[in-house]
Amino acid sequence: MKAKPVIPKALAKQDVEETISYYLSIEAEQAALRFINALEQAYTHIGRHPATGSSRYAHELDLPGLRSWALKRYPYIVFYVERDGHIDVWRVLHGLLEEREERKQLELDALRAEIAAGRASGPVKAADAVFDRLEAKYAAQVER
């Protein structure tokens, strides 16, 4: 089976950029790079095997088709929906949201609203293009 392109939505991109910025702000450059690696591995897996993600939040939020995949070695969860020709990644949220129930509910409500609105995915592009951009941004921040 051919892998589907993985397309991060605007909020997912923002989540990733905020996470990378956080790691860079505490001078944890290697953690930022490893986070990008873990995310790239998750996107590759999701693109190849979209049905393997957990449907737990689909039931909680009453959003059929919503899946989640936890990053390896990082406490982040990728929320995505499989489409006919691609995968929409809606959010990349810190997994400890479960310990902060109020914030978790706000984030999940925002996710529900975003998916329910059915916003267009934009042009299909491979996950590699996203990571090339993130790596370039990271390299520019390290050079400063």
GROMACS .gro file of C-alpha atoms in nm:
model
  144
    1MET     CA    1   0.000   0.000   0.000
    2LYS     CA    2   0.129   0.345  -0.094
    3ALA     CA    3   0.175   0.593   0.190
    4LYS     CA    4  -0.065   0.887   0.199
    5PRO     CA    5   0.076   1.240   0.222
    6VAL     CA    6   0.053   1.384   0.574
    7ILE     CA    7  -0.070   1.743   0.582
    8PRO     CA    8  -0.035   1.938   0.907
    9LYS     CA    9  -0.315   2.195   0.948
   10ALA     CA   10  -0.240   2.548   1.070
   11LEU     CA   11  -0.287   2.469   1.441
   12ALA     CA   12  -0.069   2.158   1.415
   13LYS     CA   13   0.207   2.365   1.254
   14GLN     CA   14   0.170   2.621   1.530
   15ASP     CA   15   0.187   2.348   1.797
   16VAL     CA   16   0.509   2.211   1.646
   17GLU     CA   17   0.669   2.552   1.610
   18GLU     CA   18   0.582   2.643   1.970
   19THR     CA   19   0.732   2.316   2.094
   20ILE     CA   20   1.053   2.368   1.898
   21SER     CA   21   1.073   2.730   2.018
   22TYR     CA   22   1.031   2.611   2.375
   23TYR     CA   23   1.316   2.361   2.346
   24LEU     CA   24   1.537   2.625   2.185
   25SER     CA   25   1.448   2.880   2.456
   26ILE     CA   26   1.582   2.646   2.724
   27GLU     CA   27   1.890   2.575   2.511
   28ALA     CA   28   1.791   2.216   2.446
   29GLU     CA   29   1.887   2.208   2.079
   30GLN     CA   30   1.936   1.831   2.072
   31ALA     CA   31   1.592   1.780   2.227
   32ALA     CA   32   1.444   2.000   1.954
   33LEU     CA   33   1.613   1.794   1.683
   34ARG     CA   34   1.506   1.467   1.844
   35PHE     CA   35   1.150   1.603   1.872
   36ILE     CA   36   1.153   1.677   1.497
   37ASN     CA   37   1.283   1.324   1.435
   38ALA     CA   38   1.012   1.168   1.653
   39LEU     CA   39   0.745   1.374   1.478
   40GLU     CA   40   0.878   1.279   1.135
   41GLN     CA   41   0.870   0.910   1.235
   42ALA     CA   42   0.512   0.950   1.360
   43TYR     CA   43   0.404   1.121   1.036
   44THR     CA   44   0.569   0.846   0.831
   45HIS     CA   45   0.393   0.577   1.034
   46ILE     CA   46   0.057   0.755   1.016
   47GLY     CA   47   0.094   0.799   0.640
   48ARG     CA   48   0.161   0.428   0.593
   49HIS     CA   49  -0.076   0.289   0.858
   50PRO     CA   50  -0.342   0.549   0.940
   51ALA     CA   51  -0.582   0.299   1.099
   52THR     CA   52  -0.334   0.206   1.373
   53GLY     CA   53  -0.391   0.527   1.571
   54SER     CA   54  -0.613   0.521   1.876
   55SER     CA   55  -0.979   0.615   1.832
   56ARG     CA   56  -1.020   0.698   2.202
   57TYR     CA   57  -1.072   1.071   2.146
   58ALA     CA   58  -1.308   1.005   1.853
   59HIS     CA   59  -1.545   0.845   2.102
   60GLU     CA   60  -1.492   1.109   2.372
   61LEU     CA   61  -1.546   1.398   2.131
   62ASP     CA   62  -1.803   1.228   1.907
   63LEU     CA   63  -1.582   1.285   1.603
   64PRO     CA   64  -1.586   0.972   1.387
   65GLY     CA   65  -1.255   0.916   1.213
   66LEU     CA   66  -1.041   1.111   1.459
   67ARG     CA   67  -0.729   0.917   1.553
   68SER     CA   68  -0.433   0.989   1.777
   69TRP     CA   69  -0.075   0.869   1.780
   70ALA     CA   70   0.173   0.925   2.065
   71LEU     CA   71   0.529   1.027   1.981
   72LYS     CA   72   0.806   0.798   2.095
   73ARG     CA   73   1.010   0.938   2.385
   74TYR     CA   74   0.818   1.268   2.386
   75PRO     CA   75   0.494   1.341   2.571
   76TYR     CA   76   0.309   1.465   2.261
   77ILE     CA   77   0.006   1.326   2.081
   78VAL     CA   78  -0.067   1.374   1.710
   79PHE     CA   79  -0.440   1.411   1.633
   80TYR     CA   80  -0.534   1.330   1.275
   81VAL     CA   81  -0.812   1.230   1.036
   82GLU     CA   82  -0.763   1.004   0.736
   83ARG     CA   83  -0.903   1.141   0.409
   84ASP     CA   84  -0.934   0.965   0.073
   85GLY     CA   85  -0.600   1.087  -0.062
   86HIS     CA   86  -0.414   1.219   0.242
   87ILE     CA   87  -0.397   1.253   0.621
   88ASP     CA   88  -0.499   1.579   0.793
   89VAL     CA   89  -0.300   1.640   1.112
   90TRP     CA   90  -0.513   1.871   1.324
   91ARG     CA   91  -0.306   1.915   1.641
   92VAL     CA   92   0.017   1.803   1.809
   93LEU     CA   93  -0.060   1.844   2.179
   94HIS     CA   94   0.133   1.774   2.496
   95GLY     CA   95   0.014   1.446   2.645
   96LEU     CA   96   0.007   1.582   2.999
   97LEU     CA   97  -0.311   1.765   2.907
   98GLU     CA   98  -0.488   1.473   3.072
   99GLU     CA   99  -0.351   1.591   3.407
  100ARG     CA  100  -0.487   1.941   3.351
  101GLU     CA  101  -0.851   1.867   3.284
  102GLU     CA  102  -0.967   2.224   3.218
  103ARG     CA  103  -0.698   2.296   2.959
  104LYS     CA  104  -0.749   1.954   2.805
  105GLN     CA  105  -1.117   2.030   2.758
  106LEU     CA  106  -1.043   2.368   2.598
  107GLU     CA  107  -0.791   2.213   2.358
  108LEU     CA  108  -1.021   1.927   2.267
  109ASP     CA  109  -1.316   2.166   2.219
  110ALA     CA  110  -1.100   2.372   1.982
  111LEU     CA  111  -1.003   2.054   1.798
  112ARG     CA  112  -1.370   1.952   1.770
  113ALA     CA  113  -1.466   2.296   1.634
  114GLU     CA  114  -1.180   2.295   1.384
  115ILE     CA  115  -1.269   1.952   1.245
  116ALA     CA  116  -1.642   2.023   1.246
  117ALA     CA  117  -1.581   2.340   1.043
  118GLY     CA  118  -1.427   2.114   0.777
  119ARG     CA  119  -1.165   2.364   0.676
  120ALA     CA  120  -0.991   2.293   0.348
  121SER     CA  121  -0.663   2.106   0.370
  122GLY     CA  122  -0.480   2.314   0.114
  123PRO     CA  123  -0.241   2.166  -0.136
  124VAL     CA  124  -0.115   1.816  -0.072
  125LYS     CA  125   0.254   1.801   0.018
  126ALA     CA  126   0.475   1.537   0.170
  127ALA     CA  127   0.571   1.550   0.535
  128ASP     CA  128   0.934   1.588   0.425
  129ALA     CA  129   0.863   1.940   0.298
  130VAL     CA  130   0.733   2.041   0.641
  131PHE     CA  131   1.039   1.903   0.814
  132ASP     CA  132   1.273   2.072   0.567
  133ARG     CA  133   1.115   2.404   0.663
  134LEU     CA  134   1.136   2.327   1.034
  135GLU     CA  135   1.500   2.221   1.008
  136ALA     CA  136   1.583   2.540   0.817
  137LYS     CA  137   1.410   2.747   1.086
  138TYR     CA  138   1.596   2.556   1.357
  139ALA     CA  139   1.930   2.606   1.183
  140ALA     CA  140   1.866   2.981   1.153
  141GLN     CA  141   1.781   3.005   1.525
  142VAL     CA  142   2.095   2.812   1.625
  143GLU     CA  143   2.315   3.043   1.415
  144ARG     CA  144   2.188   3.350   1.603
   0.00000   0.00000   0.00000
